[in-house]
Structures are given as C-alpha cells and as structure tokens.
mmCIF file of C-alpha atoms in Angstrom:
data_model
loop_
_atom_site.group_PDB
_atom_site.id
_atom_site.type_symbol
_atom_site.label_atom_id
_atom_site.label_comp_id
_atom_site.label_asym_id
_atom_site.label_seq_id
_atom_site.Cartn_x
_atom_site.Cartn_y
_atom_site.Cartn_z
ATOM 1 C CA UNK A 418 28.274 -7.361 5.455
ATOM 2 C CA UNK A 419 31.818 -7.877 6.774
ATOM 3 C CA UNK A 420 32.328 -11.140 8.810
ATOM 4 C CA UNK A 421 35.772 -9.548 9.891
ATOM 5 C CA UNK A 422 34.924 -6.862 11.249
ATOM 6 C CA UNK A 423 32.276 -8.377 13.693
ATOM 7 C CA UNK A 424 34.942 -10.994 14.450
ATOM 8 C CA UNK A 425 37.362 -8.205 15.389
ATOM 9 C CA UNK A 426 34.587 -6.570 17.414
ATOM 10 C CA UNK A 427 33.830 -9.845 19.233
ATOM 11 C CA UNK A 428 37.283 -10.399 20.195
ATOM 12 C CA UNK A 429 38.130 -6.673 21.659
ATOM 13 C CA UNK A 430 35.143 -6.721 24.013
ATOM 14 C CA UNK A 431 34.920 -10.535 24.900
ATOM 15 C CA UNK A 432 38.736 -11.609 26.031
ATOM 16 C CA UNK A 433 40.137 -12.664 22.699
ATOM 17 C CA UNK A 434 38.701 -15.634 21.788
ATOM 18 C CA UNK A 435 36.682 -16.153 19.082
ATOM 19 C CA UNK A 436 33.530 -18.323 18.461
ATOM 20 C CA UNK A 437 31.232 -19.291 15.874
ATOM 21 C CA UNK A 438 29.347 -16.960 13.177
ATOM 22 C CA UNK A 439 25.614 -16.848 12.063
ATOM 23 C CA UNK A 440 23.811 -14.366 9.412
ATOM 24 C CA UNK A 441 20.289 -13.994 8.117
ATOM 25 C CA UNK A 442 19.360 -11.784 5.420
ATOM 26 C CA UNK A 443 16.566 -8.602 4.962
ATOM 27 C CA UNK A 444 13.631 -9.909 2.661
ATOM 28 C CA UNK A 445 11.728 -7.918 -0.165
ATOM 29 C CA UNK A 446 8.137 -8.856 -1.247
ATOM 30 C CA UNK A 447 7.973 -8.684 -5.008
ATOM 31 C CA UNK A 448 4.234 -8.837 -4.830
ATOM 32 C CA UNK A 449 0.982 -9.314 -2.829
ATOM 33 C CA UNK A 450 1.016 -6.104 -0.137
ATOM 34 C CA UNK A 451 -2.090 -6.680 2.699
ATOM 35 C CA UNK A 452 -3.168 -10.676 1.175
ATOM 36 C CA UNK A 453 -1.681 -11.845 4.384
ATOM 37 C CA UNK A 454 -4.469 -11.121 6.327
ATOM 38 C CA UNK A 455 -7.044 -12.172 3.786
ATOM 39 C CA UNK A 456 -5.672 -15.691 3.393
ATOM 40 C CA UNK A 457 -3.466 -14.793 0.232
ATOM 41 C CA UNK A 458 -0.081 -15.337 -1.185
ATOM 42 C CA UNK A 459 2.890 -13.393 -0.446
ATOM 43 C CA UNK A 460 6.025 -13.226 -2.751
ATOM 44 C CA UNK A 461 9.142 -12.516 -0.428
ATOM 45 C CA UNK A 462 12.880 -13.036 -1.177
ATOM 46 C CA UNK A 463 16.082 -12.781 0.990
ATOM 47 C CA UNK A 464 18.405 -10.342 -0.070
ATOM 48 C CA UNK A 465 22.056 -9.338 0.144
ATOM 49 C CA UNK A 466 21.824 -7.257 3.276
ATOM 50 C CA UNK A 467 21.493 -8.558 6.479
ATOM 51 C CA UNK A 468 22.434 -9.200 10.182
ATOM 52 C CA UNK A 469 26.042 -11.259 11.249
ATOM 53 C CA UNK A 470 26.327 -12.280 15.072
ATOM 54 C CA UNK A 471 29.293 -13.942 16.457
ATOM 55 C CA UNK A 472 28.208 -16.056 19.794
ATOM 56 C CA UNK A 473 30.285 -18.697 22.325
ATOM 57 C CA UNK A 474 29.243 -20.176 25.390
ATOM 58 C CA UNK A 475 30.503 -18.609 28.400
ATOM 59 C CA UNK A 476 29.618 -21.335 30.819
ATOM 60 C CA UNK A 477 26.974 -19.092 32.859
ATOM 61 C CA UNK A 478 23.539 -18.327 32.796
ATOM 62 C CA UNK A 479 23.964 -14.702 31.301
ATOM 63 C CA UNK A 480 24.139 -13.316 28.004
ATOM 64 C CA UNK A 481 26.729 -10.754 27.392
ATOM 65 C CA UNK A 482 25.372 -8.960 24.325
ATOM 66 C CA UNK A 483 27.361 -6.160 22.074
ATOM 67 C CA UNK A 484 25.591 -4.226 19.431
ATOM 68 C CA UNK A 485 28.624 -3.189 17.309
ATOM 69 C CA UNK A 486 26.389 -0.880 15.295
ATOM 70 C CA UNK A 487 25.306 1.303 18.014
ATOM 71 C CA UNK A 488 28.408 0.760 20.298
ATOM 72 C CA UNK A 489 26.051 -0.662 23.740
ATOM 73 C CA UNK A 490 26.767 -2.758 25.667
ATOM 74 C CA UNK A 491 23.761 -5.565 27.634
ATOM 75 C CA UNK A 492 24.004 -8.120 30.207
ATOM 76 C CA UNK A 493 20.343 -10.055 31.181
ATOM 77 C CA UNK A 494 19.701 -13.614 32.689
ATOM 78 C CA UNK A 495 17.430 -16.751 30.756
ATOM 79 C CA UNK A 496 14.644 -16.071 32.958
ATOM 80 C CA UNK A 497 11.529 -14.592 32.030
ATOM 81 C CA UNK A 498 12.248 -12.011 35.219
ATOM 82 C CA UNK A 499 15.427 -10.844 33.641
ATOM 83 C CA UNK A 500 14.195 -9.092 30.463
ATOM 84 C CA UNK A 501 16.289 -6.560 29.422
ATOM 85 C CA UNK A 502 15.175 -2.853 28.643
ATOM 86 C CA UNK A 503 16.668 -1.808 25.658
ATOM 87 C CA UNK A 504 15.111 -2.730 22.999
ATOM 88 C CA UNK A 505 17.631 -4.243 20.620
ATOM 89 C CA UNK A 506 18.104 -6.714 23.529
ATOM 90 C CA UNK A 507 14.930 -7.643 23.623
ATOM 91 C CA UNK A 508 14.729 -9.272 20.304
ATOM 92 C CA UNK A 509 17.821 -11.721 21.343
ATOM 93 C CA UNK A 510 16.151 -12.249 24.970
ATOM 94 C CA UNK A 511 12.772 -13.068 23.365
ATOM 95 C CA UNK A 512 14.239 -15.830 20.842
ATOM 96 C CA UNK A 513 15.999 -17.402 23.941
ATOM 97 C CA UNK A 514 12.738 -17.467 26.071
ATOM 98 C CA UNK A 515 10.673 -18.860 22.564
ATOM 99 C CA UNK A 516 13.411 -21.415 22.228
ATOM 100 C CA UNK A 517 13.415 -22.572 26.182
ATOM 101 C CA UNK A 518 9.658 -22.128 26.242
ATOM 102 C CA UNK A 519 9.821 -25.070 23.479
ATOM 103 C CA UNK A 520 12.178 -27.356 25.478
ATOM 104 C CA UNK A 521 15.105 -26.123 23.890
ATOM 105 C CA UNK A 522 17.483 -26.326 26.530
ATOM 106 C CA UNK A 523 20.425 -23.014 25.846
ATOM 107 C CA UNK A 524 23.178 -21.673 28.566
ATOM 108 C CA UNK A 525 24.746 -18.562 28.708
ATOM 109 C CA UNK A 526 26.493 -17.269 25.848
ATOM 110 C CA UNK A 527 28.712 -13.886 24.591
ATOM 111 C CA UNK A 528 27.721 -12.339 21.094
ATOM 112 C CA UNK A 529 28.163 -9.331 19.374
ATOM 113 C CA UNK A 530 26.824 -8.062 16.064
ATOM 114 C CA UNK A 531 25.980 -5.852 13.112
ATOM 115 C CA UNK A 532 24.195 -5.301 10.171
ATOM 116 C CA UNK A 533 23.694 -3.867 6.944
ATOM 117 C CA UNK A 534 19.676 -3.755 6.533
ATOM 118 C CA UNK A 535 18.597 -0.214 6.633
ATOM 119 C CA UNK A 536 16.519 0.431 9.523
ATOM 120 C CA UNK A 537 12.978 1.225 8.818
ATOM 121 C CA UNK A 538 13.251 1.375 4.872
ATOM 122 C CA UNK A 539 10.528 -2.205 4.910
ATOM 123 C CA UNK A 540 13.415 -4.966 4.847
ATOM 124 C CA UNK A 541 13.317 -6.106 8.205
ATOM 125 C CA UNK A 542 16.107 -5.715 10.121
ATOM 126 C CA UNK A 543 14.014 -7.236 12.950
ATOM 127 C CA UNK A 544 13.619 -10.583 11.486
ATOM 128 C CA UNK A 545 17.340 -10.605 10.547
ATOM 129 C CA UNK A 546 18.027 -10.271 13.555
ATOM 130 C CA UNK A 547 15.489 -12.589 15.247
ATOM 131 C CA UNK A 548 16.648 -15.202 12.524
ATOM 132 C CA UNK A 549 20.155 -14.841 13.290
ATOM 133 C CA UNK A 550 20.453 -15.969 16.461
ATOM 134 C CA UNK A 551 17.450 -18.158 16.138
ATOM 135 C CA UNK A 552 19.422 -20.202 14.186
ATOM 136 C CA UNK A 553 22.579 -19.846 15.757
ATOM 137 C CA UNK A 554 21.361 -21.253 19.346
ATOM 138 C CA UNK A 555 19.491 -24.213 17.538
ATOM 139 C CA UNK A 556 22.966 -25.151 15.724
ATOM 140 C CA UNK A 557 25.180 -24.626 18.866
ATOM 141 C CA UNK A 558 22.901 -26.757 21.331
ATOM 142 C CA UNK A 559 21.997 -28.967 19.049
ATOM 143 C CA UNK A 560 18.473 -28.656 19.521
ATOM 144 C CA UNK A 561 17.153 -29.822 16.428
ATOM 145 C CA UNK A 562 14.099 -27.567 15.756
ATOM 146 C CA UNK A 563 12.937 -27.091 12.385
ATOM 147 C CA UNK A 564 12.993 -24.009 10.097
ATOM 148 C CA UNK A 565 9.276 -23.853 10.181
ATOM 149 C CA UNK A 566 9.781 -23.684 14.057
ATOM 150 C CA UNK A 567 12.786 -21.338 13.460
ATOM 151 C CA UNK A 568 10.566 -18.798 11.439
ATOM 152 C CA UNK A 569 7.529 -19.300 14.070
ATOM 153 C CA UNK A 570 10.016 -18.503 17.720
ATOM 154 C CA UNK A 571 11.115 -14.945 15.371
ATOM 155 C CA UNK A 572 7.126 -14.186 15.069
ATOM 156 C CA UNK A 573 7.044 -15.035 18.676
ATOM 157 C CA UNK A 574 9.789 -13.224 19.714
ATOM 158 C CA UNK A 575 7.683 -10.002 17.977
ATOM 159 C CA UNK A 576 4.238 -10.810 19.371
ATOM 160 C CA UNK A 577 5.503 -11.356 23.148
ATOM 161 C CA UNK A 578 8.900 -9.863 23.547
ATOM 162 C CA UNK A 579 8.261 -6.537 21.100
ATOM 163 C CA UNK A 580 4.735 -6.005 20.838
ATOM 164 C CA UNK A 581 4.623 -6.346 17.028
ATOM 165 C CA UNK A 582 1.427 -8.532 16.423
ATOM 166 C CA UNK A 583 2.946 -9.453 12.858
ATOM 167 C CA UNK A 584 2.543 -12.006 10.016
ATOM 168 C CA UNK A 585 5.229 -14.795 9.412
ATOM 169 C CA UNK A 586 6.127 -13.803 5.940
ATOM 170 C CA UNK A 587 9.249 -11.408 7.186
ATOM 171 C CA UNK A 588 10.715 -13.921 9.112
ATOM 172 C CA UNK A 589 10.086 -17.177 6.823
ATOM 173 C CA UNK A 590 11.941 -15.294 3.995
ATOM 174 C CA UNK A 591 14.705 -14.761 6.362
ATOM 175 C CA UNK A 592 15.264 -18.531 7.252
ATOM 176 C CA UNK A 593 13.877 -19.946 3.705
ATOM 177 C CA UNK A 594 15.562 -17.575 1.270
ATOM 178 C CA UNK A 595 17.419 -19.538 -1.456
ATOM 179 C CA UNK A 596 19.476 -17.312 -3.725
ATOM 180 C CA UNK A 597 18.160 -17.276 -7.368
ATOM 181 C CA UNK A 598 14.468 -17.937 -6.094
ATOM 182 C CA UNK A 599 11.693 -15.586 -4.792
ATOM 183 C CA UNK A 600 8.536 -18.095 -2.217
ATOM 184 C CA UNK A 601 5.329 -17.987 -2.553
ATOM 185 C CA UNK A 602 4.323 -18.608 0.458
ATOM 186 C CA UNK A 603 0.233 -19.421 1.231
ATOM 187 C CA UNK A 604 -0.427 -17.632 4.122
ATOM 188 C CA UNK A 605 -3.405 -19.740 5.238
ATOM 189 C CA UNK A 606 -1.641 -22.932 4.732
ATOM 190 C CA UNK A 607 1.631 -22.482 5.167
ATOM 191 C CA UNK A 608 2.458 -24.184 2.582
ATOM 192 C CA UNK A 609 5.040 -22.498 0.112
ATOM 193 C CA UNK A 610 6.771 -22.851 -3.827
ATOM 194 C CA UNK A 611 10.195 -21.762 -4.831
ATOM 195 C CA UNK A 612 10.101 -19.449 -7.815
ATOM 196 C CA UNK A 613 13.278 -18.510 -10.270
ATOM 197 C CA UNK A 614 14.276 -14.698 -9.922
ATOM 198 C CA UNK A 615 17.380 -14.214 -12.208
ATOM 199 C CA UNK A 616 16.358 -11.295 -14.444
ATOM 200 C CA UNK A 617 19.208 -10.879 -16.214
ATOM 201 C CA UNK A 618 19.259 -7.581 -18.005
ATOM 202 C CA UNK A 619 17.775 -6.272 -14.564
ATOM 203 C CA UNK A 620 18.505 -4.339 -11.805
ATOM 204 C CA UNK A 621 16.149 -4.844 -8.683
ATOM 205 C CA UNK A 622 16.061 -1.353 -6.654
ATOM 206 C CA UNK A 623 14.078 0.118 -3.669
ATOM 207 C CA UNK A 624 14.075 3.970 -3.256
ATOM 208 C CA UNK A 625 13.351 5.217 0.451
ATOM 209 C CA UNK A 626 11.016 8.046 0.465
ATOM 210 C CA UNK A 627 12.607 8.778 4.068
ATOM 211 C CA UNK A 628 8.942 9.301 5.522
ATOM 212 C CA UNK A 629 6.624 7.113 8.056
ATOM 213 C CA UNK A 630 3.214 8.405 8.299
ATOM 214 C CA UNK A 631 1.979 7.990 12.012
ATOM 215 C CA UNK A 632 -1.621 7.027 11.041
ATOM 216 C CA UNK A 633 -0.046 4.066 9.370
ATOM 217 C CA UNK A 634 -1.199 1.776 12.569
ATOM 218 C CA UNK A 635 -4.737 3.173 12.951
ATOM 219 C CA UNK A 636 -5.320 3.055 9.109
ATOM 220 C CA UNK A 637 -4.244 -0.731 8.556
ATOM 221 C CA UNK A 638 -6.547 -1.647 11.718
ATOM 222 C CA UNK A 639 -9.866 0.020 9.814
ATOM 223 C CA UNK A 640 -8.735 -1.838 6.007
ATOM 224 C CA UNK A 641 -8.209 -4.876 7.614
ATOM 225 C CA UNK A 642 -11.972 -4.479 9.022
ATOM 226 C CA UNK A 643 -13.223 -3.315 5.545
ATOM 227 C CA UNK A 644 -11.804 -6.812 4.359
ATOM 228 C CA UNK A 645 -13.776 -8.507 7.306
ATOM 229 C CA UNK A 646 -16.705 -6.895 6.680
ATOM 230 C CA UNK A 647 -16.725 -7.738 2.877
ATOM 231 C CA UNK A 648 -15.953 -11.289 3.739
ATOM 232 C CA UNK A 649 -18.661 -11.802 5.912
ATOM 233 C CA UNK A 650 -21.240 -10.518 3.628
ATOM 234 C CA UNK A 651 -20.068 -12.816 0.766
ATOM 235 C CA UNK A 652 -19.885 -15.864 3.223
ATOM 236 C CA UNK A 653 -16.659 -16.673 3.114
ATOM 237 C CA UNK A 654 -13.981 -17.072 5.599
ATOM 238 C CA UNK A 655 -11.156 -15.143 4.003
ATOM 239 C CA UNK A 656 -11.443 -12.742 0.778
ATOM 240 C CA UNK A 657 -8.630 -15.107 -0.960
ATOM 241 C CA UNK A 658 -11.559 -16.975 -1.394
ATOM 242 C CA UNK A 659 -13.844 -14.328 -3.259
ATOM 243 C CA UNK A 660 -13.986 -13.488 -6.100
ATOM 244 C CA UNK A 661 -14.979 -10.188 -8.261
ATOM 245 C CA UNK A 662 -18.624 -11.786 -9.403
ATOM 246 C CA UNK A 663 -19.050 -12.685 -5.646
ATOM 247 C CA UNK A 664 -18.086 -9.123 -4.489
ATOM 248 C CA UNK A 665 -20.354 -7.098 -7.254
ATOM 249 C CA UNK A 666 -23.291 -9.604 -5.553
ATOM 250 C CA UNK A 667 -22.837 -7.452 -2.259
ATOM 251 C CA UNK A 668 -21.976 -4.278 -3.444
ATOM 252 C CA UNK A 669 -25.394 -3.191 -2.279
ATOM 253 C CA UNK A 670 -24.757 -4.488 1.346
ATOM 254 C CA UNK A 671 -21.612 -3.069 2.183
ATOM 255 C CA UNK A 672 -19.983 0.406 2.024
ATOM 256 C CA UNK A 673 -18.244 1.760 -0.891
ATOM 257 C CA UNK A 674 -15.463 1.967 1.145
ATOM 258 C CA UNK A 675 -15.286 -1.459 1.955
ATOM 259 C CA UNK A 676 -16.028 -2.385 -1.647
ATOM 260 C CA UNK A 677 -13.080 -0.960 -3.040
ATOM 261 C CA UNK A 678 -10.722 -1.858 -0.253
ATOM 262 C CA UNK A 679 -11.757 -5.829 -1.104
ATOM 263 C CA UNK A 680 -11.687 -5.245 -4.847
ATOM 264 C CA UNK A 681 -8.126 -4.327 -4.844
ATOM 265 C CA UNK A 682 -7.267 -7.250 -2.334
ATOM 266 C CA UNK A 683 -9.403 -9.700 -4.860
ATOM 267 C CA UNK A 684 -7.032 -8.430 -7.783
ATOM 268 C CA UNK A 685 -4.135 -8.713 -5.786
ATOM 269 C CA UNK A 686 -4.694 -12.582 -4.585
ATOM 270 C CA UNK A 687 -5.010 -13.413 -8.645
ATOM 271 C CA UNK A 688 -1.167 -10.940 -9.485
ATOM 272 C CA UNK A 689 0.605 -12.788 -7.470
ATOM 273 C CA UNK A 690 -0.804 -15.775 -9.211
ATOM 274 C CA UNK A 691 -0.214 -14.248 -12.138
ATOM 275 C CA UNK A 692 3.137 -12.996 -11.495
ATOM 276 C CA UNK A 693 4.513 -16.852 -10.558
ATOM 277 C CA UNK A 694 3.178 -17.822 -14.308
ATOM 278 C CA UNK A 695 4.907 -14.865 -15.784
ATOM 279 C CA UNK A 696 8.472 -15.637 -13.604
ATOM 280 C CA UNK A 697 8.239 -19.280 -14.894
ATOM 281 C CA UNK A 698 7.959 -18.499 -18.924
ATOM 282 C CA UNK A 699 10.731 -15.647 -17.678
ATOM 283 C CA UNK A 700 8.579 -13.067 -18.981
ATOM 284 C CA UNK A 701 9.597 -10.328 -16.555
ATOM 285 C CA UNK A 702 7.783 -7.173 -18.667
ATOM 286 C CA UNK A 703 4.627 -9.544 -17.202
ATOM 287 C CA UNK A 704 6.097 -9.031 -14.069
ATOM 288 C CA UNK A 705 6.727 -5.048 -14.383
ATOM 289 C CA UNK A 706 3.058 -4.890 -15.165
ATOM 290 C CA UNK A 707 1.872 -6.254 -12.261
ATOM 291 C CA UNK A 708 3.805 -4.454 -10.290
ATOM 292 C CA UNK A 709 2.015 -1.108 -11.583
ATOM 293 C CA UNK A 710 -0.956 -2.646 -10.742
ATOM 294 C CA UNK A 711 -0.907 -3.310 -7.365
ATOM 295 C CA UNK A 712 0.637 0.369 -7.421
ATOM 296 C CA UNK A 713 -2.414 1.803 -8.716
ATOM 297 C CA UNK A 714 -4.734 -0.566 -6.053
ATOM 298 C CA UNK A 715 -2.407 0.438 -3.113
ATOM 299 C CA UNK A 716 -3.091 4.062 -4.380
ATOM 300 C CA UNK A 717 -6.161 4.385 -5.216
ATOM 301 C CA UNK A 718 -8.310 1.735 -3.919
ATOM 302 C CA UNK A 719 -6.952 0.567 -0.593
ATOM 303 C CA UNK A 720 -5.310 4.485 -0.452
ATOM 304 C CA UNK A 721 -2.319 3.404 1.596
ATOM 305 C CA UNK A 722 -0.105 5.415 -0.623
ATOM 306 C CA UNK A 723 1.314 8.896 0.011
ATOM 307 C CA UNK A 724 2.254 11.967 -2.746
ATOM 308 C CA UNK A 725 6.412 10.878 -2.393
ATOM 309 C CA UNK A 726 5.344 7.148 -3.591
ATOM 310 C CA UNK A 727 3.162 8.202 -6.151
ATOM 311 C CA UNK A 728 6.132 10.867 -7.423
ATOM 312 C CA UNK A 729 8.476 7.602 -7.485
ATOM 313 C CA UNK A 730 6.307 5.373 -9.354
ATOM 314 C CA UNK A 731 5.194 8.036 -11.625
ATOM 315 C CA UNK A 732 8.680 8.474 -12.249
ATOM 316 C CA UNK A 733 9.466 5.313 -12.608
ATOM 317 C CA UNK A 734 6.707 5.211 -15.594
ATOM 318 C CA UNK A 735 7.985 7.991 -17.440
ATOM 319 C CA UNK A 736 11.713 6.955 -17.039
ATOM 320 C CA UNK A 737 10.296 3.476 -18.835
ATOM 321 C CA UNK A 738 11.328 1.038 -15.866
ATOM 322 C CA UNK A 739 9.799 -2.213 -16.502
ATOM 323 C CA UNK A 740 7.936 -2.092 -13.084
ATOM 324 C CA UNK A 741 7.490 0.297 -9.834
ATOM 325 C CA UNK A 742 5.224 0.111 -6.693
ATOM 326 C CA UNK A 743 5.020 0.925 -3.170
ATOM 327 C CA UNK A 744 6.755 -2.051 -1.011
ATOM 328 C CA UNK A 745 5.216 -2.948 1.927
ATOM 329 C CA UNK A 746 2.369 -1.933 4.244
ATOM 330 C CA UNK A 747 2.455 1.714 2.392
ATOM 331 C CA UNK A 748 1.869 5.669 4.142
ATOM 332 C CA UNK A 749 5.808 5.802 3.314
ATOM 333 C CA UNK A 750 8.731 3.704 3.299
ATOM 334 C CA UNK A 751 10.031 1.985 -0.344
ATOM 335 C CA UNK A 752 9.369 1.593 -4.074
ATOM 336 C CA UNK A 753 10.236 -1.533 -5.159
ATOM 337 C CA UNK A 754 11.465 -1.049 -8.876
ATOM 338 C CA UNK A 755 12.777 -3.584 -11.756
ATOM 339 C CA UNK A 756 15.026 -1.687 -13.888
ATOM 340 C CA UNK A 757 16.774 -2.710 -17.244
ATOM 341 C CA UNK A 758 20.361 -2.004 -16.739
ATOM 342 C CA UNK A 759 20.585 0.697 -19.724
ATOM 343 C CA UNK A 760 17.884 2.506 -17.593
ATOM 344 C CA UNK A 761 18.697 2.140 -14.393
ATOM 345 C CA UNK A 762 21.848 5.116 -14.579
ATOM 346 C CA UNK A 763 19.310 7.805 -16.300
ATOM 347 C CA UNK A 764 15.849 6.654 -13.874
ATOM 348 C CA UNK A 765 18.381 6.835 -10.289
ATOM 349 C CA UNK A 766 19.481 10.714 -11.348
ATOM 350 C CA UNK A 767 15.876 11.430 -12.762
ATOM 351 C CA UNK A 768 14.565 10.480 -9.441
ATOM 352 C CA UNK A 769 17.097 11.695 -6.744
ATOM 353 C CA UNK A 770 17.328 14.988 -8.686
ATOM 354 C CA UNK A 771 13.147 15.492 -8.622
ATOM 355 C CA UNK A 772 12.320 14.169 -5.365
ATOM 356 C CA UNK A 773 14.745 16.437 -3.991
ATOM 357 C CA UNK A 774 13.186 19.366 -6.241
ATOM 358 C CA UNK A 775 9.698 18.356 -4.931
ATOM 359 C CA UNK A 776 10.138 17.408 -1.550
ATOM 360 C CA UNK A 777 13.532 18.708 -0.201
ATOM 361 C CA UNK A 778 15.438 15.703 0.258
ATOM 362 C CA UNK A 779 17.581 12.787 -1.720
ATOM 363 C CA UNK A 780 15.404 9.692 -1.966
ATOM 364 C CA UNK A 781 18.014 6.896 -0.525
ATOM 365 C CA UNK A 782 18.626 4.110 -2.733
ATOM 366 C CA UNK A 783 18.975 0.683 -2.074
ATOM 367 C CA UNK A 784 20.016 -2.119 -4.930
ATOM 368 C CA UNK A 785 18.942 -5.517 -3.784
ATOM 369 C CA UNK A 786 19.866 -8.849 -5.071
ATOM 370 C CA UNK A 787 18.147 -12.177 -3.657
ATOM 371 C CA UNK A 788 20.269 -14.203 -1.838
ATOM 372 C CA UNK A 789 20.455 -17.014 0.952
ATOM 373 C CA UNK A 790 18.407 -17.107 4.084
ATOM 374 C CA UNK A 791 20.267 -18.311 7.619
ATOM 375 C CA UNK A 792 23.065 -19.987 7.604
ATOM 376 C CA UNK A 793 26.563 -20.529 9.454
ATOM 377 C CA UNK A 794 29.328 -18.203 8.007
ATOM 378 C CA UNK A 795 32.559 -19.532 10.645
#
C-alpha cells in the first residue's frame, strides 16, 4: 500500500491541502472456520494488505468522499436521511452514524482512499475499510472510544448500513492485529490471547480459486441449524460446549446430517486449541496438520468445500506443503497454505499450471505476512 499515492490523490481532488492518514489491514484465520457461531475460538491475524484513507475537516456537515480505486466521486450529509447509494459509501456513512449514534460527536470531513486487499478472495476488504476510518474519526475528534468499541461500530456498520448480519472476528483482527502474533479470540466471551506467528523457514500463501458459489448463503443458514439442532438435543447452549462422548449419546435423536455437521465443529473447537499449544512449542508441522484436518471436516463432513479447493489442497499434499485448507466460510474463495520456502517455488507452478489444466483458469496467488492492525500512518 502506497501512502503517496493516496496523498497525491487527496490533494488533486480536495484543493491542495493535505490532512492526516489512517490504515487498517485484511485479516486471515489460520484456523477454526464456522466455531463462531457455536461459541468457539477463532484464530485471525492482520496482514500486509489493507485499506489507507487520507481525511481533514472541512468545517461543514458533509462528507466529500473519493474512492481512488474506482475513480467515484460521493457527497452525503451526517444524518440518518442522507445515506448515500453507492455502496462503497455506505460503509464510511454507516461508521459515522455508529459513532454519532454512541455520542461521538464528528463534523464534516474530505477523504479519499485505496487499497490493496483483493476484493472477494476472504480477507475483508470491508472491515479494512470500516476499521480505517473507524479509527481515524475517533483519533481526529478525540472521542476516546475503545478498540473493543472500534471493532463493535465496523460490525454495526455491516448489520445496519450493509446488510451483512456478520461475526466480529473480521473486524477485531483489523483493529487488534499485532505483527508477529496471530488472536485467539473466544467468540462467546470476547475475551482474546495473543499467539507468536514467526515461522521462519515459511511462506504463508492463499490461492484464489476465482469462484463464489451462489448457494453459499442458503447452505450456511441450514449448517448453522444442524449445529442448533445438535445442541439442543445434548442440552447445551452452544456445541463449544459438547463434546464427542456427548454427541455419540444423541446420535440416535438427531439426523445423520446433523451428526456429522456437529462432529466436525466438535473437532474443530479442540484444533484450534490444539493449534495455540503447537504455535507456542513453535512446532509448526503441528500446525500444517491441523490445517489438513479441518480441510478434510470442511470437505467432507460439514461439505462446504467445492472440486477447485479440494484440487488445491490435494495439491498442496502431494507438493509436501506443511499445511493446506479452505479459508473461510468455503463453496469457493481461498486456500490458506504454509509453505517451506524450498517448496514454495515448485508447489506455486505445480498449482497454477494444473488448475489451469483442470479448470481453465490461473488460480491467483496471494503471499500474506501478519502485520499491524489500525493505526495512524501521517
């Protein structure tokens, strides 16, 4: 991400002056794909790619807002009447409304910006964004809201500005992220643990399989019954607090649908467990291992894979990369992959070259390192 280059932006279209610069990262999850829901742990990280905004006051009531990346221009007012109808605008319009909805008391302001997060390849670009300026408007009115609160007006911003009824992992990594260290963050509590990623001898990489699957919305709706279901039948609130001896009790009260959906979720509450004991003896083959697990669960027992993951990971396997799986909610998108560096040259060609034998395309590839969540950059 290039701080000039916004700044030189900002200046063209708002009368040459300049004013101060923000950025939030993308996020990964290493590990623990539908636990949200359930009450589990999730295992995000910021990363190296992200969103920059530039922003000054321009002592009205309207925001003058330039997205550099797809060359549009917005103008809308603070009040709840004025929301824009573009969408990128809406995400900037929503964090002001969370923020004055709060108390937060923000004026009219100029801003232009741009990122580097691919769009729709799972590292939310949305949350970078929401972060961004999130964080921005807190540090230039002074407003003094937390980063818990920071994190919490982004997930607003999604539920009542976008229509996104999402979880708070994307945009806690996004204002949290420390470089060096991976959170596990407790999604029932809140409460979260820094972890050390440094895996030297390691390349982290995500490969884009370039395809959404539309019954992706329709199909997460019925697993996240099949947990509910299961759940109920043990007696407990959330399956993070089942275990497998609990769910073989009920396997003759539910379906065997439902069975396997909440045996994989089970497993995957205990990996990511797992996977934090692993990260602190710096055992990263541990790591890899788990990461082909919850592969094979997304795959076969929750089936939210597709064929181009599965071709990935299996490739990944052959190719000997320490660990592969699907990132994410699954029916496309990313592989996540942890590569030793004297593999990671052969396993990129091996790939590219068979997925576009196979399926007709290049696979796009993405190297991620985990960096720092929101901060001020000028």
């Amino acid at each position: 991400m290039d701080i000039e280059h916004v700044r030189s932006r900002f200046i063209k279209h708002f009368d040459g002056s300049t004013g101060s610069v923000y950025a939030s990262p993308g996020r990964i999850n290493l590990i623990g794909e539908h636990t949200d829901y359930n009450g589990g742990f999730v295992f995000p990280g910021a990363i190296d790619k992200g969103m920059i905004a530039e922003l000054k006051t321009n002592g009205t009531n309207k925001i003058r807002a330039y997205s550099i990346d797809l060359k549009d221009y917005v103008e809308f007012g603070l009040n709840e009447e004025d929301a824009p109808r573009t969408s990128w605008a809406k995400y900037i319009f929503g964090v002001c409304r969370e923020i004055i909805k709060r108390g937060g008391n923000i004026a009219g302001f100029n801003t232009a910006f741009a990122g580097d997060v691919p769009l729709g390849a799972g590292m939310s670009s949305s949350a970078a964004l929401e972060s961004t300026y999130a964080y921005a408007l807190n540090d230039m009115f002074n407003l003094g809201i937390d980063k818990f609160e920071l994190a919490k007006i982004g997930q607003a911003t999604e539920h009542n500005y976008v229509g996104v009824n999402c979880g708070i992992m994307d945009q806690f990594a996004s204002v949290f992220g420390i470089k060096g260290s991976l959170i596990r963050l407790d999604c029932r509590s809140l409460e979260y643990e820094y972890y050390p990623f440094d895996p030297k001898g390691y390349k982290l990489v995500l490969l884009d399989t370039l395809v959404k699957h539309e019954l992706a919305s329709s199909a997460y709706n019925k697993r996240r019954e099949s947990c509910e279901n299961v759940a109920k039948a043990i007696g407990v609130e959330f399956l993070r607090d089942a275990s497998l001896e609990q769910l073989k009790e009920v396997k003759d009260k539910v379906s065997a649908e439902d069975y396997m959906r909440a045996e994989y979720v089970i497993e995957e509450v205990q990996r990511v467990i797992d996977v934090c004991d692993a990260l602190k003896a710096n055992d990263y083959e541990t790591v890899g291992q788990k990461m082909y697990e919850t592969h094979y669960g997304m795959s076969k027992l929750y089936q939210v894979s597709c064929f181009e993951l599965d071709y990935l990971n299996d490739v990944a396997k052959a190719c000997g990369v320490t660990g592969s799986r699907v990132m994410g909610g699954g029916f496309g998108g990313c592989t996540i992959n942890l590569v030793k560096d004297e593999l990671y040259d052969a396993f990129i060609e091996k790939a590219k070259e068979g997925y576009k034998d196979k399926f007709g395309k290049y696979p796009k590839v993405y190297d991620v390192v985990i960096s720092d969540g929101a901060r001020k950059l000028a």
